[in-house]
Coordinates of C-alpha atoms in Angstrom, one line a residue:
M22 CA 139.9 197.3 11.2
A23 CA 138.9 196.9 14.4
K24 CA 136.5 194.8 15.6
H25 CA 133.3 195.7 17.4
T26 CA 132.5 194.7 19.9
E27 CA 130.3 197.5 21.2
N28 CA 127.3 195.7 21.0
V29 CA 128.3 192.2 22.7
Q30 CA 126.4 191.5 26.1
H31 CA 128.4 189.2 29.0
S32 CA 125.8 187.4 31.2
K33 CA 126.4 188.5 35.0
P34 CA 127.5 186.2 37.2
L35 CA 124.8 184.2 39.2
N36 CA 124.1 185.9 42.1
K37 CA 123.4 183.2 45.4
R38 CA 120.1 182.8 45.2
Q39 CA 120.0 182.7 41.5
R40 CA 122.9 179.5 42.6
A41 CA 121.0 178.4 44.6
R42 CA 117.5 177.9 42.8
W43 CA 120.0 176.6 39.5
D44 CA 120.9 174.1 42.3
Q45 CA 117.8 172.6 43.2
E46 CA 116.7 172.2 39.1
R47 CA 119.1 170.2 38.5
K48 CA 119.6 168.1 41.3
Q49 CA 115.2 167.4 40.6
S50 CA 116.0 166.7 36.2
T51 CA 118.3 164.1 37.9
R52 CA 116.7 162.1 39.8
V53 CA 113.5 162.7 37.2
L54 CA 116.0 160.8 35.1
L55 CA 117.3 157.7 37.5
I56 CA 113.4 157.1 38.9
A57 CA 112.4 156.9 35.1
A58 CA 116.1 155.4 34.5
A59 CA 115.3 152.9 37.0
A60 CA 111.1 152.4 37.1
V61 CA 113.1 151.9 33.1
G62 CA 114.6 148.8 34.5
L63 CA 113.1 147.1 37.0
A64 CA 109.8 146.5 33.9
V65 CA 113.0 145.1 31.7
L66 CA 113.5 142.1 34.8
L67 CA 110.4 141.7 35.1
I68 CA 109.6 140.9 31.5
G69 CA 112.6 139.0 31.4
I70 CA 111.8 137.3 35.3
G71 CA 108.7 136.3 33.5
L72 CA 110.3 135.9 30.5
V73 CA 112.0 132.6 32.6
I74 CA 109.5 131.8 34.5
Q75 CA 107.1 131.1 31.6
K76 CA 109.5 130.0 29.2
V77 CA 112.1 128.1 31.5
I78 CA 110.8 127.5 34.9
V79 CA 107.5 126.3 34.7
P80 CA 108.0 124.2 31.0
N81 CA 110.9 122.4 33.2
K82 CA 109.3 121.6 36.5
T83 CA 108.3 118.5 37.1
I84 CA 105.5 117.8 37.6
A85 CA 104.8 113.9 38.6
N86 CA 107.5 111.3 40.2
V87 CA 108.2 107.7 38.4
A88 CA 110.3 105.1 40.5
G89 CA 113.3 108.5 40.0
V90 CA 111.8 109.3 36.4
E91 CA 110.9 113.0 36.2
V92 CA 107.6 113.6 33.9
T93 CA 108.0 118.0 33.5
N94 CA 105.4 120.6 32.2
A95 CA 106.2 120.8 29.2
E96 CA 106.1 116.9 27.9
Y97 CA 102.5 116.8 29.9
Q98 CA 101.6 119.6 28.4
Q99 CA 102.2 118.5 24.4
Y100 CA 101.0 115.3 25.3
R101 CA 97.6 116.9 26.5
Q102 CA 97.3 118.8 23.1
I103 CA 97.7 116.5 20.7
M104 CA 94.8 113.8 22.2
Q105 CA 92.9 116.6 22.6
A106 CA 93.2 118.3 19.1
Q107 CA 92.3 114.9 17.3
Q108 CA 89.5 114.3 20.5
A109 CA 88.2 118.1 18.8
I110 CA 88.3 116.9 15.4
N111 CA 86.7 113.1 15.5
L112 CA 84.0 115.2 17.8
A113 CA 83.5 117.4 14.8
Q114 CA 83.0 114.9 12.5
Q115 CA 80.8 113.1 14.7
I116 CA 78.0 116.4 14.6
Q117 CA 78.5 116.3 10.9
Q118 CA 76.9 112.9 10.9
Y119 CA 74.3 113.6 14.0
A120 CA 74.0 116.0 11.5
Q121 CA 73.4 115.2 7.9
Y122 CA 71.1 112.5 9.0
Q123 CA 69.3 114.7 11.6
L124 CA 70.0 113.1 15.1
Q125 CA 70.1 115.2 18.7
G126 CA 73.1 115.9 20.7
T127 CA 74.8 118.4 18.9
E128 CA 75.6 120.5 20.7
Q129 CA 77.0 119.1 23.6
F130 CA 79.3 118.2 21.0
A131 CA 79.8 121.1 19.8
T132 CA 80.5 122.2 23.3
D133 CA 83.4 119.4 24.0
V134 CA 85.0 120.5 20.0
T135 CA 84.6 124.1 21.5
N136 CA 86.9 123.5 25.0
Y137 CA 89.2 121.0 23.7
I138 CA 90.3 123.5 20.9
A139 CA 90.6 126.7 23.7
G140 CA 92.6 124.1 25.7
L141 CA 95.4 124.1 23.0
K142 CA 95.9 128.2 23.4
D143 CA 97.0 127.5 27.0
Q144 CA 100.3 126.1 26.7
N145 CA 100.5 125.9 30.6
A146 CA 97.0 124.9 31.1
P147 CA 96.6 123.6 34.8
L148 CA 96.7 120.0 35.4
D149 CA 94.1 117.5 34.5
Y150 CA 94.8 114.7 36.2
A151 CA 93.3 112.4 34.4
V152 CA 95.3 112.7 31.2
L153 CA 99.2 113.0 33.7
D154 CA 97.5 109.7 35.0
Q155 CA 97.6 108.2 31.3
L156 CA 101.1 109.7 30.3
I157 CA 101.9 107.8 34.1
N158 CA 100.4 104.6 32.5
D159 CA 102.2 103.8 30.8
K160 CA 105.5 105.2 31.8
V161 CA 104.8 102.4 34.1
L162 CA 104.1 99.6 31.4
E163 CA 107.0 100.9 28.8
N164 CA 109.7 101.0 32.1
N165 CA 108.6 97.8 33.3
A166 CA 108.2 95.8 30.2
T167 CA 111.9 94.9 28.8
A168 CA 111.8 93.3 32.9
E169 CA 109.3 90.9 30.9
G170 CA 111.4 90.4 28.5
I171 CA 108.7 92.3 26.0
T172 CA 110.2 94.4 23.8
V173 CA 109.3 96.3 19.8
S174 CA 111.1 96.6 17.6
D175 CA 111.2 99.4 14.9
E176 CA 110.1 96.3 12.3
E177 CA 107.3 96.0 14.1
L178 CA 106.5 99.5 14.7
Q179 CA 106.4 100.0 11.0
Q180 CA 104.7 97.0 9.8
S181 CA 102.3 97.1 12.7
L182 CA 100.8 100.8 11.4
A183 CA 101.5 99.5 7.7
T184 CA 98.6 97.1 8.1
K185 CA 96.9 100.5 9.7
F186 CA 97.5 102.8 7.0
A187 CA 96.7 100.2 4.3
P188 CA 95.3 101.7 1.7
A189 CA 91.1 101.5 1.3
N190 CA 90.6 99.2 -1.0
E191 CA 93.7 97.0 0.7
V192 CA 92.7 93.9 3.6
M193 CA 95.4 93.8 4.7
N194 CA 93.6 91.2 7.3
P195 CA 92.4 87.4 5.9
V196 CA 89.9 86.7 8.8
A197 CA 88.4 90.0 8.6
P198 CA 85.0 90.0 9.9
V199 CA 82.0 89.5 7.6
T200 CA 79.1 91.3 9.5
S201 CA 75.9 91.1 6.7
T202 CA 75.0 90.6 3.7
T203 CA 73.9 94.1 2.5
G204 CA 75.7 94.5 -0.3
L205 CA 76.5 90.7 -1.8
T206 CA 75.4 89.7 -5.2
D207 CA 74.3 86.0 -5.8
T208 CA 76.8 83.9 -4.3
A209 CA 79.3 86.5 -4.0
S210 CA 83.0 85.2 -2.5
L211 CA 82.6 86.0 1.5
T212 CA 86.6 86.1 1.7
P213 CA 88.5 89.3 1.8
T214 CA 92.2 88.7 -0.7
P215 CA 94.9 88.9 1.1
T216 CA 97.7 91.2 0.5
S217 CA 101.7 91.0 0.5
T218 CA 103.3 91.8 3.8
P219 CA 105.1 95.7 3.0
T220 CA 108.5 95.8 3.2
L221 CA 110.4 97.8 5.7
S222 CA 111.1 100.3 3.0
E223 CA 107.4 99.6 1.6
A224 CA 105.4 100.3 5.9
S225 CA 108.2 103.5 6.7
N226 CA 106.9 105.1 3.0
R227 CA 103.7 104.1 4.4
V228 CA 103.8 105.1 7.4
D229 CA 105.3 108.5 6.5
S230 CA 102.6 109.7 4.0
A231 CA 99.8 108.6 6.1
V232 CA 100.5 110.6 8.9
T233 CA 101.4 113.7 7.1
T234 CA 98.5 113.2 5.7
Y235 CA 96.8 113.3 8.7
F236 CA 98.8 116.1 10.2
G237 CA 97.3 118.8 7.3
T238 CA 94.2 117.3 8.1
L239 CA 93.9 117.9 11.6
R240 CA 95.9 121.3 10.9
E241 CA 93.1 122.2 8.2
F242 CA 91.2 121.6 11.6
I243 CA 92.3 123.6 13.7
E244 CA 93.5 126.5 11.7
E245 CA 92.1 127.0 8.6
T246 CA 88.6 125.4 8.8
S247 CA 87.8 125.4 12.6
T248 CA 85.7 128.2 13.1
Y249 CA 86.5 128.7 17.1
G250 CA 89.1 130.3 16.3
L251 CA 92.9 129.0 16.8
A252 CA 95.7 130.5 15.4
T253 CA 97.9 127.1 15.1
L254 CA 98.1 124.2 15.5
P255 CA 100.6 124.6 19.8
F256 CA 102.9 121.1 18.0
D257 CA 105.5 119.9 14.4
R258 CA 104.5 117.0 12.3
E259 CA 107.8 115.6 13.9
A260 CA 105.8 116.1 16.6
F261 CA 102.5 114.5 16.1
K262 CA 105.0 112.2 14.5
A263 CA 106.3 111.0 17.3
F264 CA 103.3 110.6 19.7
V265 CA 101.9 108.7 17.1
L266 CA 104.8 105.7 16.5
H267 CA 104.8 106.3 21.2
Q268 CA 101.3 104.9 21.6
E269 CA 101.7 102.3 18.6
R270 CA 104.6 101.4 20.1
L271 CA 102.8 101.0 23.1
Q272 CA 99.7 99.2 21.8
L273 CA 102.2 96.3 20.6
L274 CA 103.6 95.7 24.1
R275 CA 100.1 95.9 25.8
T276 CA 99.8 93.0 23.4
K277 CA 102.5 91.4 24.0
L278 CA 102.1 91.9 27.2
G279 CA 98.5 90.6 27.3
E280 CA 99.0 87.3 25.5
K281 CA 102.3 86.7 28.2
L282 CA 99.7 87.1 31.0
V283 CA 96.2 85.4 29.7
T284 CA 96.7 82.1 27.6
E285 CA 94.7 81.2 24.8
D286 CA 93.4 77.7 26.7
Q287 CA 92.0 80.7 30.0
A288 CA 89.3 81.7 27.2
T289 CA 85.8 80.0 26.3
K290 CA 85.7 77.6 23.9
E291 CA 83.8 78.5 20.8
I292 CA 82.5 77.1 17.9
Y293 CA 84.7 78.4 14.6
A294 CA 84.5 77.2 11.0
D295 CA 85.9 77.2 7.0
A296 CA 82.9 77.7 5.6
Q297 CA 82.5 78.4 1.5
Q298 CA 78.2 79.2 0.8
I299 CA 76.8 79.7 -2.6
F300 CA 73.9 82.7 -2.1
V301 CA 70.8 83.9 -3.9
T302 CA 69.1 86.5 -2.7
A303 CA 65.7 87.3 -2.6
N304 CA 65.6 90.8 -3.3
I305 CA 63.0 91.3 -0.7
T306 CA 63.0 95.1 0.1
D307 CA 59.4 95.4 1.8
P308 CA 58.0 92.3 3.7
T309 CA 54.3 93.4 2.7
D310 CA 55.6 93.7 -1.5
P311 CA 52.6 90.8 -2.5
V312 CA 54.9 89.4 -4.8
T313 CA 57.0 88.1 -2.3
V314 CA 55.7 85.4 -2.8
T315 CA 56.6 85.3 -6.6
K316 CA 60.0 86.3 -5.5
W317 CA 60.4 83.9 -2.8
A318 CA 59.4 81.0 -5.2
Q319 CA 62.0 82.3 -8.6
A320 CA 64.8 82.0 -6.1
K321 CA 63.8 78.8 -4.8
A322 CA 63.7 77.4 -8.4
K323 CA 67.5 78.5 -8.9
I324 CA 69.1 77.5 -6.2
D325 CA 67.1 73.7 -7.0
D326 CA 68.9 74.3 -10.1
I327 CA 72.4 74.8 -8.8
A328 CA 72.6 72.2 -6.5
A329 CA 71.4 70.0 -9.6
Q330 CA 74.4 71.4 -10.4
L331 CA 76.6 70.6 -7.2
T332 CA 77.9 66.8 -7.7
D333 CA 80.7 66.7 -5.3
T334 CA 82.5 69.3 -3.6
A335 CA 85.2 69.4 -5.7
S336 CA 82.5 70.9 -8.5
F337 CA 81.6 73.2 -5.8
T338 CA 83.9 76.2 -6.6
D339 CA 82.5 76.3 -10.1
V340 CA 79.8 76.4 -10.0
Q341 CA 80.0 79.2 -7.3
V342 CA 81.7 80.7 -9.9
L343 CA 79.0 79.8 -12.9
N344 CA 76.4 81.5 -10.2
T345 CA 78.4 84.6 -9.6
N346 CA 77.0 87.7 -11.3
D347 CA 80.1 89.2 -11.3
N348 CA 81.6 85.3 -12.3
A349 CA 85.0 86.2 -10.0
V350 CA 85.3 84.5 -6.6
D351 CA 89.5 84.5 -5.9
N352 CA 89.1 82.9 -3.2
P353 CA 86.1 81.1 -2.2
A354 CA 86.8 79.9 1.6
T355 CA 87.0 82.4 4.5
G356 CA 88.4 81.1 6.0
M357 CA 88.4 79.9 9.9
R358 CA 85.8 82.8 11.4
P359 CA 83.6 82.8 15.1
L360 CA 80.8 81.3 14.7
T361 CA 79.3 84.0 14.8
Q362 CA 80.4 86.5 12.7
F363 CA 78.1 84.3 10.4
D364 CA 75.2 85.6 11.8
A365 CA 74.5 88.8 9.7
L366 CA 74.7 86.1 6.7
G367 CA 71.6 83.2 8.5
I368 CA 73.7 80.9 8.2
T369 CA 74.9 80.0 11.3
Q370 CA 72.2 77.0 11.9
P371 CA 74.1 74.5 8.6
I372 CA 77.4 76.1 9.4
S373 CA 77.2 74.2 13.2
T374 CA 74.9 71.0 12.6
Q375 CA 76.4 70.1 8.6
E376 CA 78.5 67.6 8.5
V377 CA 82.3 68.7 8.1
G378 CA 83.2 68.1 3.7
V379 CA 79.2 67.7 3.4
I380 CA 78.0 69.9 1.0
G381 CA 74.6 70.6 2.4
K382 CA 70.7 71.5 0.9
P383 CA 69.2 74.7 0.2
Y384 CA 68.9 76.9 3.2
Q385 CA 66.0 79.2 4.0
S386 CA 67.2 82.2 6.0
T387 CA 65.4 86.2 5.9
Q388 CA 67.4 87.6 3.6
G389 CA 67.5 84.5 0.9
W390 CA 68.4 80.7 -0.1
H391 CA 71.9 79.2 0.6
I392 CA 73.5 76.0 0.2
V393 CA 76.9 75.8 2.2
L394 CA 79.7 73.6 2.6
V395 CA 81.7 73.2 5.7
H396 CA 85.5 72.6 4.9
Q397 CA 86.2 72.8 8.7
R398 CA 84.8 73.1 12.2
E399 CA 86.4 72.9 16.0
L400 CA 85.9 74.8 18.5
R401 CA 89.0 76.9 20.0
P402 CA 89.7 79.6 22.7
S403 CA 87.1 83.1 21.9
Q404 CA 89.1 86.4 20.4
T405 CA 87.2 88.1 22.2
D406 CA 86.7 86.6 25.3
L407 CA 90.6 86.5 25.1
A408 CA 90.8 89.9 24.6
T409 CA 89.1 91.0 27.4
K410 CA 90.8 88.8 29.9
R411 CA 93.6 90.1 28.7
D412 CA 93.3 93.6 28.3
E413 CA 92.1 93.2 32.2
A414 CA 95.5 91.2 32.8
V415 CA 96.6 94.1 31.4
L416 CA 95.2 96.9 33.6
K417 CA 96.3 94.3 36.7
W418 CA 99.0 94.0 36.3
V419 CA 100.5 98.2 35.0
E420 CA 99.2 99.6 38.6
E421 CA 100.4 96.8 40.5
K422 CA 103.5 97.9 38.8
R423 CA 102.3 101.6 39.5
T424 CA 102.2 101.5 43.6
A425 CA 105.3 99.4 43.2
A426 CA 107.2 101.8 41.7
A427 CA 106.1 104.9 44.9
V428 CA 104.1 107.6 42.0
Q429 CA 104.5 110.9 43.3
R430 CA 102.5 113.8 41.6
F431 CA 103.5 117.2 42.6
P432 CA 101.0 118.2 43.6
E433 CA 98.7 115.1 43.8
P434 CA 94.8 115.9 43.0
T435 CA 93.1 116.7 46.3
A436 CA 89.8 114.7 45.1
T437 CA 90.2 110.9 42.9
T438 CA 90.2 111.2 39.3
V439 CA 89.0 108.9 36.2
P440 CA 91.8 108.6 34.2
P441 CA 90.7 108.5 30.7
T442 CA 90.6 106.2 26.8
I443 CA 93.7 107.2 24.8
E444 CA 91.6 107.3 21.8
P445 CA 93.4 106.1 18.9
I446 CA 94.8 107.7 16.3
P447 CA 92.7 107.3 13.4
T448 CA 94.0 104.6 9.9
T449 CA 91.9 106.1 7.6
I450 CA 91.3 110.3 6.7
P451 CA 88.0 110.9 8.7
Q452 CA 85.0 110.4 6.8
P453 CA 81.0 111.3 7.4
T454 CA 79.8 107.3 7.1
T455 CA 77.1 106.5 4.8
D456 CA 74.9 103.9 7.2
P457 CA 72.9 106.3 9.1
A458 CA 72.2 101.9 11.1
A459 CA 76.2 102.8 12.2
V460 CA 74.8 106.6 13.8
T461 CA 73.3 106.5 17.5
A462 CA 72.2 109.1 18.5
T463 CA 73.8 110.2 21.8
P464 CA 71.3 112.6 24.0
T465 CA 72.2 116.1 25.1
G466 CA 74.2 116.0 27.9
A467 CA 76.0 113.3 27.3
V468 CA 78.9 112.5 26.3
A469 CA 79.8 111.1 23.4
P470 CA 82.8 108.6 23.3
T471 CA 85.9 109.3 21.2
E472 CA 89.8 106.9 18.2
A473 CA 95.7 105.8 18.6
V474 CA 96.7 106.1 20.0
T475 CA 96.9 104.8 16.7
P476 CA 96.0 109.0 15.0
T477 CA 92.6 108.2 11.4
P478 CA 95.4 108.4 8.1

């Protein structure tokens, strides 16, 4: 059957004008495509360059040189961020304390917290030379301590932190200061009960648990409960733990260096004593109370009765136990302490003048009546004066070593800055104080002091 082709129309050949126009349009389309492709390629290149600068070049940029060892921007930024996160949460705790007791000065605190947290958002914040100088000083100390024969073992490090992170019901330091009679019942013991030193494994577990707890508190504050707008904490638990361990190692190095630079015989001397007391409170809440005289008379009668029971020094503890409200005196002696630690108890006078080993006569203080037995008394180097002199010696030593190391900062600051005080890592989860007297108002506009590099779990 024949095909019907009579309705098929064939295109006519382009004339010269039409072909020229078609060629021109095709060239324009090709040019547009090339320009668009070049623009996309340039954009991708710029983004890539930006990412390389942001993720590789800027973090690895050298910002300081300490005796030939480079300090990178990434190392500095993490150091700064962990410090600022701790300062933020500690200031927030102070705000709660000030608000609890309706004290003034929280406005400046809140501004500082806002600034600290805002700083956490910037992974490449401009150099704060005060922070950088503290980081440099840490490196100078660490780099030069070994030459002085000073090292810190992992066991020393773990045991030191385990002591700081001891549970609240454990007293790791058997000579902790006695500061007040507040809360003491009649003849209450003055001595905390010492606990055994944990094993290395126990110490390590305690430190790990405490750091985890504190880091969780820090992250919750920054990410969940904070009203300051930060989404995530810019460092993880492992980085935080490494920071805690490193700061504690530095602190132990400072302590050992101080002991080497300043010996005990270079400190001023003060009285130390090991004393035991039987205490009868006068239960006075208001000095103007008309029954005050009666209360004092009752307390005097009780102390006289107790004195009659004391036949010799051997009976002192037995009599103390019998006259203690809770009938429990685990360790009645105080251990050797500076005389100043007995100031708040009102018994420095009998402790400094009584004959050693002789039961004293009833002694009246502003708190009540006391019978004191001094077991030992001697002049010893003042630990307060010794600590001050050692701190000063370490600071001078670090400055001398830093000068010798020809430290460079890039760029060098144009103005002199004062290095900050590194805040120790808290050793307990921050809680508002319950003692109004412990909170001191800071005038508006003043910056309140911030506590590790060692954190408080």
